[in-house]
Tab-separated table of C-alpha atoms (C1' of nucleotides) in Angstrom:
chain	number	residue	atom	x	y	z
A	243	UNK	CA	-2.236	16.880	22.648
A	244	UNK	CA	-4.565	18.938	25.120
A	245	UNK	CA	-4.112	18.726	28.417
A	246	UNK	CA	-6.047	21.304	29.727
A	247	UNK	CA	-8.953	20.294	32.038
A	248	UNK	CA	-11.457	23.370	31.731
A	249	UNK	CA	-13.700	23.075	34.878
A	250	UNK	CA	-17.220	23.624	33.808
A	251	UNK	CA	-18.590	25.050	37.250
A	252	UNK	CA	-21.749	24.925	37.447
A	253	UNK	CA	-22.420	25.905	33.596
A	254	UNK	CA	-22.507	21.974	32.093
A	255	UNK	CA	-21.133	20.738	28.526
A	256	UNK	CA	-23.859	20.014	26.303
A	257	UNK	CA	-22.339	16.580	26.547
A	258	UNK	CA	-23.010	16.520	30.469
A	259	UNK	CA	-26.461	17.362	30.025
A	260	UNK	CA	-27.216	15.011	27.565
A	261	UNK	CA	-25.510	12.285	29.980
A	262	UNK	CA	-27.568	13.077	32.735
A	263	UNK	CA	-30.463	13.523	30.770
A	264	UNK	CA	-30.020	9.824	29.124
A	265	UNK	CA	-29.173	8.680	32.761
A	266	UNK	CA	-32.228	10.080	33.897
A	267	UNK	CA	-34.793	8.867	31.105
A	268	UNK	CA	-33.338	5.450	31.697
A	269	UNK	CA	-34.101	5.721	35.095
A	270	UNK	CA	-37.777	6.677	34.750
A	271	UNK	CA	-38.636	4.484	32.146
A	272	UNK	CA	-36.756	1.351	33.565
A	273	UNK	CA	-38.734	2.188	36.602
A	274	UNK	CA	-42.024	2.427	35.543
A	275	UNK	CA	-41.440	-0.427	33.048
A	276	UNK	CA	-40.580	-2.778	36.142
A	277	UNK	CA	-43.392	-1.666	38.052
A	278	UNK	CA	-45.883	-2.291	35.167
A	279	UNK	CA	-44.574	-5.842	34.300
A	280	UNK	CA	-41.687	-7.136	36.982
A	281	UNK	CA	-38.086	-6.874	36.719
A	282	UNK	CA	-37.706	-10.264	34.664
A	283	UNK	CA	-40.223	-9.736	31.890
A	284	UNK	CA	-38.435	-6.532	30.633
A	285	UNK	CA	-35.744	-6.510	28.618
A	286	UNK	CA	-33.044	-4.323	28.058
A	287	UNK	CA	-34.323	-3.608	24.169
A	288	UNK	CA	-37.701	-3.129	25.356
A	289	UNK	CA	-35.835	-0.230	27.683
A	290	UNK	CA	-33.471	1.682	25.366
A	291	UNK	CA	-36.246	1.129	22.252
A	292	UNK	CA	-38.849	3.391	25.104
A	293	UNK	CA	-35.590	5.984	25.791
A	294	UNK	CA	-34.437	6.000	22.015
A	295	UNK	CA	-31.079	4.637	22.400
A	296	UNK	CA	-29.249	1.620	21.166
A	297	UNK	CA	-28.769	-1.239	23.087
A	298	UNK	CA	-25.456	-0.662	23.960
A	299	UNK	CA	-25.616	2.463	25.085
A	300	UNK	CA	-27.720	1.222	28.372
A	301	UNK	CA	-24.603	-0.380	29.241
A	302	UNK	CA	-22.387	2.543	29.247
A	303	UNK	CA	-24.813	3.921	32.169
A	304	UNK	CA	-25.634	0.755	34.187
A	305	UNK	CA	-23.164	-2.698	34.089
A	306	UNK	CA	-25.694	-5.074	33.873
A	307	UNK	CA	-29.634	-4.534	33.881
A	308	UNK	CA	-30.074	-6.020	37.911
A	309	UNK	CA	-27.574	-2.663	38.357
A	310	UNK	CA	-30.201	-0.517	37.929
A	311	UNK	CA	-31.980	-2.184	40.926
A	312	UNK	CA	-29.167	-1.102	42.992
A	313	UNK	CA	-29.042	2.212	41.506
A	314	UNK	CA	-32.733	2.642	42.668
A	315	UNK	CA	-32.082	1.414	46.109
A	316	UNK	CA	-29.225	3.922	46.326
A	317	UNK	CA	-31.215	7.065	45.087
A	318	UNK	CA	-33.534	6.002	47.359
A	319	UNK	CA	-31.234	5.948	50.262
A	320	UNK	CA	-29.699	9.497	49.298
A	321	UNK	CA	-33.084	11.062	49.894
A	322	UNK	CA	-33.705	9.021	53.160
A	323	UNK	CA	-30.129	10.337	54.377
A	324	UNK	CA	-30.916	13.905	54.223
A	325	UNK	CA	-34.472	13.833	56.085
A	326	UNK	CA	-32.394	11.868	58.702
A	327	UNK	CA	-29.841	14.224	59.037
A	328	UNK	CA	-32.599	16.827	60.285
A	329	UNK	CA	-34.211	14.330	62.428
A	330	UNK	CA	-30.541	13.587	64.321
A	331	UNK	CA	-30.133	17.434	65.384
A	332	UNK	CA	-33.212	17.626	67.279
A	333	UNK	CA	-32.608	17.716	70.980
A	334	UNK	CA	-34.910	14.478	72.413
A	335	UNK	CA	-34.260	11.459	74.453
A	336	UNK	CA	-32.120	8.926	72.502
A	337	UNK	CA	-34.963	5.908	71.940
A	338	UNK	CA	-37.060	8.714	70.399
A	339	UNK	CA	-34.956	9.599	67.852
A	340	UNK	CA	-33.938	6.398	67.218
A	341	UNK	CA	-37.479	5.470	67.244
A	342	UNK	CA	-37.756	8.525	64.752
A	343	UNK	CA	-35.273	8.031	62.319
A	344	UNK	CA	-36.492	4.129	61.774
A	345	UNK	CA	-39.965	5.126	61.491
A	346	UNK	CA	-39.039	7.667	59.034
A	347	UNK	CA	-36.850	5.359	57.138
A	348	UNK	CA	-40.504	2.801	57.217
A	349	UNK	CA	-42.496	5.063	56.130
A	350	UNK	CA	-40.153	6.688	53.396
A	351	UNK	CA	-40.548	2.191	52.168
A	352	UNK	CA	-44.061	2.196	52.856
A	353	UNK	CA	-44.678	4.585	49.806
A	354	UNK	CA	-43.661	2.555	47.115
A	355	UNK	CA	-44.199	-1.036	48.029
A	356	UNK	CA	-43.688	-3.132	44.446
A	357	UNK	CA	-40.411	-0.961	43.681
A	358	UNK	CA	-38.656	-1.595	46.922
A	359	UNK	CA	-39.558	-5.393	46.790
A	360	UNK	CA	-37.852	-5.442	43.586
A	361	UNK	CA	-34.437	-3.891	44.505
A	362	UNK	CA	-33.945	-4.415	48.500
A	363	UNK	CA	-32.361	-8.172	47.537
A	364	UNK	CA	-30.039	-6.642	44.539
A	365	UNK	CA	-29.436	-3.786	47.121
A	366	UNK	CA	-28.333	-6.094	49.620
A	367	UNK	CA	-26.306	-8.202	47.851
A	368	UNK	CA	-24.477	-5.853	46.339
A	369	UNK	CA	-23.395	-3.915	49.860
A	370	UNK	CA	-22.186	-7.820	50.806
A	371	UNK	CA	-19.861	-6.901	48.418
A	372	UNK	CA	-18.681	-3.276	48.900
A	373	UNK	CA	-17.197	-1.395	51.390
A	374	UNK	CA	-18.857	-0.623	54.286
A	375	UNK	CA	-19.885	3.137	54.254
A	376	UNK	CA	-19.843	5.875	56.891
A	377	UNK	CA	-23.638	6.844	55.675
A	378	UNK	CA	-25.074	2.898	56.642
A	379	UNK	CA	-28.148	3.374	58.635
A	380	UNK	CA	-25.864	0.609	60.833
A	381	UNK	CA	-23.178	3.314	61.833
A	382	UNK	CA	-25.884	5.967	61.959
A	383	UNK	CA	-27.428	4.210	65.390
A	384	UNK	CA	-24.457	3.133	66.377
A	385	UNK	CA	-23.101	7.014	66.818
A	386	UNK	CA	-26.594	7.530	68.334
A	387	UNK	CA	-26.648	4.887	70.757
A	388	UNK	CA	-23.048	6.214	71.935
A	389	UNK	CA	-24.381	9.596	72.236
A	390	UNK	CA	-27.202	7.958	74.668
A	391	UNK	CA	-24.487	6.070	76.714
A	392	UNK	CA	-23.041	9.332	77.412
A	393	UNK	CA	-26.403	11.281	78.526
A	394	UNK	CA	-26.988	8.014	80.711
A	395	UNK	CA	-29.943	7.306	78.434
A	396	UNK	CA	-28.208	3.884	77.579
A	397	UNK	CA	-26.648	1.439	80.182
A	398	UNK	CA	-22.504	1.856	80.297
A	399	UNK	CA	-20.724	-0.306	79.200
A	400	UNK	CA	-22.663	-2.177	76.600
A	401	UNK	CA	-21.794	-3.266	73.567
A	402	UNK	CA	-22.653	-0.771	71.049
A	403	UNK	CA	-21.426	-1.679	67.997
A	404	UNK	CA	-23.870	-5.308	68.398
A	405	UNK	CA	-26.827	-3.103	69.578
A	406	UNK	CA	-26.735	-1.198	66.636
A	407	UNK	CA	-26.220	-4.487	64.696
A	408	UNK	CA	-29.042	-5.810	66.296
A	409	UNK	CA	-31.242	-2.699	65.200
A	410	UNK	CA	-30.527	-2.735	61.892
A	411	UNK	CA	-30.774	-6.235	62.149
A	412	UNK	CA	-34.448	-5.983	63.083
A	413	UNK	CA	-35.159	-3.147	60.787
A	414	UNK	CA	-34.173	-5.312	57.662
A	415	UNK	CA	-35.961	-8.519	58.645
A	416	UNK	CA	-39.291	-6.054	59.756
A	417	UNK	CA	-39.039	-4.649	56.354
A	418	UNK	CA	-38.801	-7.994	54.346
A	419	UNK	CA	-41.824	-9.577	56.154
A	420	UNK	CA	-43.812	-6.741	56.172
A	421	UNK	CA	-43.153	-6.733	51.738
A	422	UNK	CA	-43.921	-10.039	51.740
A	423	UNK	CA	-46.644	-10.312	53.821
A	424	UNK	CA	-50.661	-10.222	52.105
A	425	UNK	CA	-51.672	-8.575	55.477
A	426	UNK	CA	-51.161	-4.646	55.160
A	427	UNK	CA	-50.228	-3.825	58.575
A	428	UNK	CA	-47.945	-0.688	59.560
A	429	UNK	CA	-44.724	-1.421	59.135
A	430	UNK	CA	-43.354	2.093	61.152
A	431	UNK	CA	-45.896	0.796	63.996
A	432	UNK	CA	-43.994	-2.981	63.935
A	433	UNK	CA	-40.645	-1.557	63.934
A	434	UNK	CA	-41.728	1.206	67.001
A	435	UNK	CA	-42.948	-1.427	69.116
A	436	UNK	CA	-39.936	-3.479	68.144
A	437	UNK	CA	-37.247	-1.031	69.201
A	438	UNK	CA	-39.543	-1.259	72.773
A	439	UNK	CA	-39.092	-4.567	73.317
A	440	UNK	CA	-34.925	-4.283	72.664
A	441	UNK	CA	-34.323	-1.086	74.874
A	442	UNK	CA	-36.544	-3.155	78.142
A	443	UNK	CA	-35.512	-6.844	77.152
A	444	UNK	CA	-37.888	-9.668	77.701
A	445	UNK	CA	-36.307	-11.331	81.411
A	446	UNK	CA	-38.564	-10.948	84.025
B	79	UNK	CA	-56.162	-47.858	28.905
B	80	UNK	CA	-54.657	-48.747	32.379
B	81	UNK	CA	-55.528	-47.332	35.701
B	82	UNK	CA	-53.811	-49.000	38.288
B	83	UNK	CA	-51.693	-47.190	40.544
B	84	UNK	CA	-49.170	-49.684	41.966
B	85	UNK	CA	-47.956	-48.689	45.483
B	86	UNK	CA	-44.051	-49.500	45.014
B	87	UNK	CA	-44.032	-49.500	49.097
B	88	UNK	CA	-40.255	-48.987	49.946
B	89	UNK	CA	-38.953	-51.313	47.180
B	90	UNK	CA	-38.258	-48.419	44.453
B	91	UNK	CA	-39.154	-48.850	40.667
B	92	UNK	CA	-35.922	-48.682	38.497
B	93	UNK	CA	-37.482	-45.447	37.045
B	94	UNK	CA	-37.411	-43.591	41.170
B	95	UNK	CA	-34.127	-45.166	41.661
B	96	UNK	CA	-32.816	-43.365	38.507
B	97	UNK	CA	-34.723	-40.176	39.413
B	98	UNK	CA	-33.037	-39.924	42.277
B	99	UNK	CA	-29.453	-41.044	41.248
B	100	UNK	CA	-29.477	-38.298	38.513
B	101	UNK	CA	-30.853	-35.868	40.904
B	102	UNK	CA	-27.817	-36.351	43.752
B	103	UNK	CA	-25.771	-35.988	41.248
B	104	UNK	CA	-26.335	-33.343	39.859
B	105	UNK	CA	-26.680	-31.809	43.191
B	106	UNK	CA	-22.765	-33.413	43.656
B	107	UNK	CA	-21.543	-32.098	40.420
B	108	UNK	CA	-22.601	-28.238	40.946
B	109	UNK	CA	-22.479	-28.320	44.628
B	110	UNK	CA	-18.170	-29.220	43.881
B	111	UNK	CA	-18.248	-26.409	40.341
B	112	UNK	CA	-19.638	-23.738	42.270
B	113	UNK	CA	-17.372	-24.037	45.335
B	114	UNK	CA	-14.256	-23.830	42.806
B	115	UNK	CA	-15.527	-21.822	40.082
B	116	UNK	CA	-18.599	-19.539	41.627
B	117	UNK	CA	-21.861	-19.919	40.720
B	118	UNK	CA	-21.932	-17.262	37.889
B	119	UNK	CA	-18.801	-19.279	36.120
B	120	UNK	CA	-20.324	-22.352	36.149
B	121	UNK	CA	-22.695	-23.375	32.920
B	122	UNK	CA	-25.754	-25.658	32.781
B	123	UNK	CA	-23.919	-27.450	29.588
B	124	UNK	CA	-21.141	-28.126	31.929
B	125	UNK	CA	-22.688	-29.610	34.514
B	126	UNK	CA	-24.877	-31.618	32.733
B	127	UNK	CA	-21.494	-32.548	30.747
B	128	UNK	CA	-20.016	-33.749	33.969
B	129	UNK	CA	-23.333	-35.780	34.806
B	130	UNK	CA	-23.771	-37.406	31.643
B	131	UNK	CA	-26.959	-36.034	30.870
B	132	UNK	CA	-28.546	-33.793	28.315
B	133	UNK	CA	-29.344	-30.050	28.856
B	134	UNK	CA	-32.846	-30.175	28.663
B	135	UNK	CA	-32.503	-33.204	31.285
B	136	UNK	CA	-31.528	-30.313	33.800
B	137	UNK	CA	-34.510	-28.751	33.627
B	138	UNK	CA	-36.499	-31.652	34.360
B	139	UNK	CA	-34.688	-31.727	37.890
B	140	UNK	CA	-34.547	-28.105	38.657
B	141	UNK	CA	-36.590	-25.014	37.151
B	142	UNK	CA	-33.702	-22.564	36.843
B	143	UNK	CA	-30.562	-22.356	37.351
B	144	UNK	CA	-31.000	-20.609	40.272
B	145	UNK	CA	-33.207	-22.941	42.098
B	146	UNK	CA	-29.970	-25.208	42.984
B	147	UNK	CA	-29.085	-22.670	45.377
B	148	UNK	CA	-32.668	-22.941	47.022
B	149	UNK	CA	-32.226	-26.596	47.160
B	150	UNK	CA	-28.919	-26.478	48.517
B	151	UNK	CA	-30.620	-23.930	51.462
B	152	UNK	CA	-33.415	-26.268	51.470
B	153	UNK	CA	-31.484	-29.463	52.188
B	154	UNK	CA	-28.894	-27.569	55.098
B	155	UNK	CA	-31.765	-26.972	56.731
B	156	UNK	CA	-33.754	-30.183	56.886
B	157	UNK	CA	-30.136	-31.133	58.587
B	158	UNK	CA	-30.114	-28.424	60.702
B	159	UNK	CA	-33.981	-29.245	62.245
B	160	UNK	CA	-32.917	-32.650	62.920
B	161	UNK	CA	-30.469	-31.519	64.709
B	162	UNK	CA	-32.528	-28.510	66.547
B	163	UNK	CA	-35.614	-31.073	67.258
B	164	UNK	CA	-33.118	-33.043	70.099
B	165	UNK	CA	-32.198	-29.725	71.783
B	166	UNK	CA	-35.771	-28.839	72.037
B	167	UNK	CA	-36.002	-31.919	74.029
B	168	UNK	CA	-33.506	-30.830	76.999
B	169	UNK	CA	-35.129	-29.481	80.553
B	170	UNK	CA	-32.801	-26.494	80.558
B	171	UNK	CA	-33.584	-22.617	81.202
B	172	UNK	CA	-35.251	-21.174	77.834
B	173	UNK	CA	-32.878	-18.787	77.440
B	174	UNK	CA	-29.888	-21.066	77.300
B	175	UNK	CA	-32.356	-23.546	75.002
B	176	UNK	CA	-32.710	-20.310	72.315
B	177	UNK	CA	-28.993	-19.613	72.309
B	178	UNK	CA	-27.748	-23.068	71.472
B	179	UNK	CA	-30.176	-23.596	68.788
B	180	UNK	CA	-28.645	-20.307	67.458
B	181	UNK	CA	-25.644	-21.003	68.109
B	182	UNK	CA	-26.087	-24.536	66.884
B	183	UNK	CA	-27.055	-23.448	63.304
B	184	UNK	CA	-24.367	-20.785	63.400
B	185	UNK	CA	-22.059	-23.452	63.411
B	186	UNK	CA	-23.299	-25.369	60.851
B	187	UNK	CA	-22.622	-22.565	58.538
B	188	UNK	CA	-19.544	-21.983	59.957
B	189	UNK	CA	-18.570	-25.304	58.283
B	190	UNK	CA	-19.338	-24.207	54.527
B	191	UNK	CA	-18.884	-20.647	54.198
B	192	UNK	CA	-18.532	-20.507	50.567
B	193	UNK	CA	-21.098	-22.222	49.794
B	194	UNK	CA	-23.410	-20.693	51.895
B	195	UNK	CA	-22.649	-16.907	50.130
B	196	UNK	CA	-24.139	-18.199	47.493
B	197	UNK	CA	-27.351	-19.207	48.443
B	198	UNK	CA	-28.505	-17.764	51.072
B	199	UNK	CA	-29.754	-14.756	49.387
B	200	UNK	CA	-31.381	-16.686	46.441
B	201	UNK	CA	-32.817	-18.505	49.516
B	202	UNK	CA	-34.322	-15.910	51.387
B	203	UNK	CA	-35.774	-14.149	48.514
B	204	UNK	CA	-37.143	-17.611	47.514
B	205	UNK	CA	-38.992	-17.497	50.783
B	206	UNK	CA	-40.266	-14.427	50.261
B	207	UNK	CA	-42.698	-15.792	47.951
B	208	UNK	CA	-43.284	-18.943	49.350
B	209	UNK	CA	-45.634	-19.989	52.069
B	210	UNK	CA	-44.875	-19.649	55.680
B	211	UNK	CA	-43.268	-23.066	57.289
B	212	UNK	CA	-44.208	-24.617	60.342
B	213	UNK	CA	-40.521	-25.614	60.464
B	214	UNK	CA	-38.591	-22.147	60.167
B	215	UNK	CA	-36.235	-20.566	62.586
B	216	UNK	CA	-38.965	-18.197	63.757
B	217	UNK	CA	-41.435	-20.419	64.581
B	218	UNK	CA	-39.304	-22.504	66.675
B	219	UNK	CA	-37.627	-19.740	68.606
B	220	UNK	CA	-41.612	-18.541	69.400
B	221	UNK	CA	-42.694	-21.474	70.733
B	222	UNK	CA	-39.571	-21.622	72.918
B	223	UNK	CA	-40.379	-17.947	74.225
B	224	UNK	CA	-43.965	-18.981	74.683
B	225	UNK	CA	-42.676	-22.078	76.848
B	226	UNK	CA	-40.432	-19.401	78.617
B	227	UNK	CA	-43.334	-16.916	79.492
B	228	UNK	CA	-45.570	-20.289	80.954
B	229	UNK	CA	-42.111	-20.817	83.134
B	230	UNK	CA	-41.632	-17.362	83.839
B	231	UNK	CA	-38.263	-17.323	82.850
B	232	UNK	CA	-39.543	-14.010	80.117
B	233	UNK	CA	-41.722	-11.222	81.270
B	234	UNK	CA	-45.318	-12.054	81.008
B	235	UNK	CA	-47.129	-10.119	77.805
B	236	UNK	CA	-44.874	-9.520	76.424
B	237	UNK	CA	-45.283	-9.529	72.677
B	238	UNK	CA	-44.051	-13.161	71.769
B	239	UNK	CA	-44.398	-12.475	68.338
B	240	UNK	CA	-42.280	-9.697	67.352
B	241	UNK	CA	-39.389	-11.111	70.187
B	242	UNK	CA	-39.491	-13.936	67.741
B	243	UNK	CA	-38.847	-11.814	64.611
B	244	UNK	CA	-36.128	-9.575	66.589
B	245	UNK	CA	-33.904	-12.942	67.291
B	246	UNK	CA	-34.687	-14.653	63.723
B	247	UNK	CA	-33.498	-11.037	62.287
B	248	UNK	CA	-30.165	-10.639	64.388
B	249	UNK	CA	-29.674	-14.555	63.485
B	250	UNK	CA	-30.021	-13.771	59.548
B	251	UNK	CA	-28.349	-10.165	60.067
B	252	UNK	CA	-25.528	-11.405	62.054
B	253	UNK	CA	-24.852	-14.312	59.708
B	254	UNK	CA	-24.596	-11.669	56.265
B	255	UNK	CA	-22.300	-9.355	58.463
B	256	UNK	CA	-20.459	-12.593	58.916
B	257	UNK	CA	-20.136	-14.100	55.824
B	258	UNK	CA	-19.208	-11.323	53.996
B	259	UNK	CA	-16.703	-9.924	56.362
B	260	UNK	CA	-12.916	-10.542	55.992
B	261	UNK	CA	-12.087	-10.527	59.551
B	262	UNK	CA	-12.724	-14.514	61.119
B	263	UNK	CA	-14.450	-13.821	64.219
B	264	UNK	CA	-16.553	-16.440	65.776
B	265	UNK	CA	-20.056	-16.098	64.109
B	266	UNK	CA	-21.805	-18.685	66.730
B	267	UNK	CA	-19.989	-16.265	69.836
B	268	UNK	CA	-21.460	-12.963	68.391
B	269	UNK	CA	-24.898	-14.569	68.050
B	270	UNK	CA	-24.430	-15.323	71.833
B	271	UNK	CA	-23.367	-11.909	72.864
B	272	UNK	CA	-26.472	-10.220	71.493
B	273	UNK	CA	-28.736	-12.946	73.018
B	274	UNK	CA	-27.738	-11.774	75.827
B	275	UNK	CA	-28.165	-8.169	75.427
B	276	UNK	CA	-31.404	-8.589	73.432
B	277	UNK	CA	-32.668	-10.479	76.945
B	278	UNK	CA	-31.137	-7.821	79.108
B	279	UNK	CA	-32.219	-5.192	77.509
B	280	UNK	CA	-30.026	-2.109	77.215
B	281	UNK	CA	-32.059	1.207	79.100
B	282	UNK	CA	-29.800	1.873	82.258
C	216	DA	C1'	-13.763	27.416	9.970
C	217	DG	C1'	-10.714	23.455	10.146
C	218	DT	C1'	-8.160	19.904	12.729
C	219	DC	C1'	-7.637	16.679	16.134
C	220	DA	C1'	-8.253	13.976	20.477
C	221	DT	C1'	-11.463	12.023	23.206
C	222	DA	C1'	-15.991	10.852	24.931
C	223	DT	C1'	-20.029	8.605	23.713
C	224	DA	C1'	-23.279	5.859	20.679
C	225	DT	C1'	-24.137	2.031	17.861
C	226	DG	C1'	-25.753	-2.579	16.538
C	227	DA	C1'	-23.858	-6.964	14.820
C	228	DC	C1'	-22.352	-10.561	17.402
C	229	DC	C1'	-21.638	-14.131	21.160
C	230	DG	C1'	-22.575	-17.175	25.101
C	231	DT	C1'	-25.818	-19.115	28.020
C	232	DA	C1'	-30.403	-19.995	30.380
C	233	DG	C1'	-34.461	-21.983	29.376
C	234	DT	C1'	-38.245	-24.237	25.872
C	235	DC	C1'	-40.370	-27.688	23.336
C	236	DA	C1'	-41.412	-31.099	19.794
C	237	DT	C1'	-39.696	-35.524	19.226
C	238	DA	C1'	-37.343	-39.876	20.590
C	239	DT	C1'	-36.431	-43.283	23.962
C	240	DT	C1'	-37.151	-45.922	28.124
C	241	DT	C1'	-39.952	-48.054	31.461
C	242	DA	C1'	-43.442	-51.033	33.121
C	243	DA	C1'	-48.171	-52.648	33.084
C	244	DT	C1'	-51.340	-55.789	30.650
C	245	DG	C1'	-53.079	-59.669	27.762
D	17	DC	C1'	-43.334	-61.901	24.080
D	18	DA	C1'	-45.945	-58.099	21.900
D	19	DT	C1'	-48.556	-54.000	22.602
D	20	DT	C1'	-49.456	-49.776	24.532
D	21	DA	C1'	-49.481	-45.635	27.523
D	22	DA	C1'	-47.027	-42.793	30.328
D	23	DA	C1'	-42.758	-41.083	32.168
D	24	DT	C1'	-38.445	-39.324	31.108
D	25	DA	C1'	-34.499	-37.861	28.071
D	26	DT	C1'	-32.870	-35.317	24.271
D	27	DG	C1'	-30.709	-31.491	21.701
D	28	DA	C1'	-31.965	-28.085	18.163
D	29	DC	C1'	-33.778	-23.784	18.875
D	30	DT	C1'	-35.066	-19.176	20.910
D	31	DA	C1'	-34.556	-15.069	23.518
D	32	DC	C1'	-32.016	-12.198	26.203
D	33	DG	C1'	-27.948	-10.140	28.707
D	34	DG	C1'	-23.752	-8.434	27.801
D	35	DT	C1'	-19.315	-7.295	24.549
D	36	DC	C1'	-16.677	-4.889	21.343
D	37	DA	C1'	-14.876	-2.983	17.085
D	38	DT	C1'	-16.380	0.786	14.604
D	39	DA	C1'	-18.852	5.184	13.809
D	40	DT	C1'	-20.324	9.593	15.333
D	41	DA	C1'	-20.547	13.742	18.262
D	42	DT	C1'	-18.339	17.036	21.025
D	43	DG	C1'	-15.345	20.533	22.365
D	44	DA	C1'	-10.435	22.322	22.709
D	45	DC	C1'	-7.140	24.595	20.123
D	46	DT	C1'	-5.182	27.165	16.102
DNA sequence: AGTCATATATGACCGTAGTCATATTTAATG
DNA sequence: CATTAAATATGACTACGGTCATATATGACT
């Protein structure tokens, strides 16, 4: 019986590196598989016979094959988290860096169009279902918008937590129409002029 | 080799009547299985068990599996526009006009939660891919806000279009957030609430 | 090196969504 | 009523997602 739990640092087991490395080749083949052909028309033996593993070894990585959709939409998130962390030190006017960290989260979308229409569905379905996390682009505005109700930037005494409801809100329903839509407009230039019209309001 | 085409006029063939016996019921049947068992528990074989019909009968009615859920979207909302067309109607300020539509559709899915988890995703990604309708949300709430700018009751050009989109995406935003939270709060009273502030505005 | 416990890989197997060639029902026509 | 064409129903069959008992690989310990 061995009970000792040898930390490997940063030095990895063979066997960690050959997990990451199957994790990883699952990834990029899944990926570019779905883009070539849609999510539907590959299978999961079309997958692990490309990565040169058995079929039920995919399902020690991912629980089901639409998992791997949510897996993308959370790598993709990860990255998207750390350019706004930079963006949210900066020392400008509240609406701009809201305006900047949407725009940045648009444009980090607009790069890879047929992907994200495949997984933001799966993605969002599957956050219906989990907790909701400190790292939600949701929570991010709402600590900005408080931040701009202290400066003055914002009206007091408005309701924050719906405001920043009602951005992410828009943000969402911008991004489905603009994946869906035949017309390539800017999506970052939609969502700017958006956030306009919600900071002034529309009552004359 | 015969080429009439009979009009039947109102008075239906046996043949329609059957079509659309079988079809309500099978609506019935899966509408009452997925509300007790979830849509993932519930099997094609067993519905078509409880309808009396054959499998391959099923997919006569409905392509997939899935498409029941976009039917069952499809039919909640030919309700709902009934009942939005009469509020339409009423000589009342356009802002209160927009919030009870909203609010009026909020509580119609305030009546069937369950039910409505499971399609409305399956819905909107249906209508991703479909054509744009003359009868959605967003057009409606447009042509209100149009009216509204002609009365001057909302700021003159502003950008109708994109005000439209902001309130159809805090409607669909606002109604996930809702269904999926365990808290009961009043779903057609937050919708209200950020009316308001969307109107308003929120730059002090 | 040899032994053992555990983590990981494997592929035969199962259940279910969806297909399709064939059978049955409907209704129009003489 | 008999004939015929078209609409609809049928269920055996296929393909794929997912499971699980078994096999193999790894690394800790002596």
């Amino acid at each position: 019986m061995t009970m000792v739990m040898l930390n490997q640092d940063e030095s990895q087991s063979l066997r960690e590196k050959k997990k990451i490395e199957t994790r990883n080749k699952i990834f990029e083949v899944s990926g570019r598989l779905f883009k070539e052909k849609g999510f539907e028309k590959v299978t999961v033996d079309e997958i692990t016979r490309e990565v040169g593993i058995a079929k039920g070894t995919f399902f020690n990585y991912f629980p089901t094959k639409t998992a791997l959709l949510v897996y993308f939409g959370k790598q993709k998130e990860e990255l998207i988290y750390k350019l706004i962390k930079n963006e949210t030190k900066r020392s400008i006017p509240t609406k701009d860096k809201i305006k900047n960290i949407m725009v940045l989260v648009a444009k980090s979308n607009e790069k890879d169009k047929e992907l994200t229409k495949l997984f933001v569905f799966e993605y969002l379905r599957h956050y219906g279902y989990e907790e909701r996390r400190s790292h939600s682009l949701n929570t991010i505005l709402r600590e900005l918008l408080e931040d701009g109700v202290k400066t003055g930037e914002v009206k007091n005494g408005i309701d924050v937590k719906r405001v920043a409801e009602n951005l992410t809100a828009i943000y969402y329903y911008s991004l489905m129409e603009w994946l869906w839509s035949n017309s390539d407009y800017s999506f970052s230039e939609d969502i700017s002029k958006k956030i306009d019209v919600l900071f002034d309001g529309i009552r004359s």
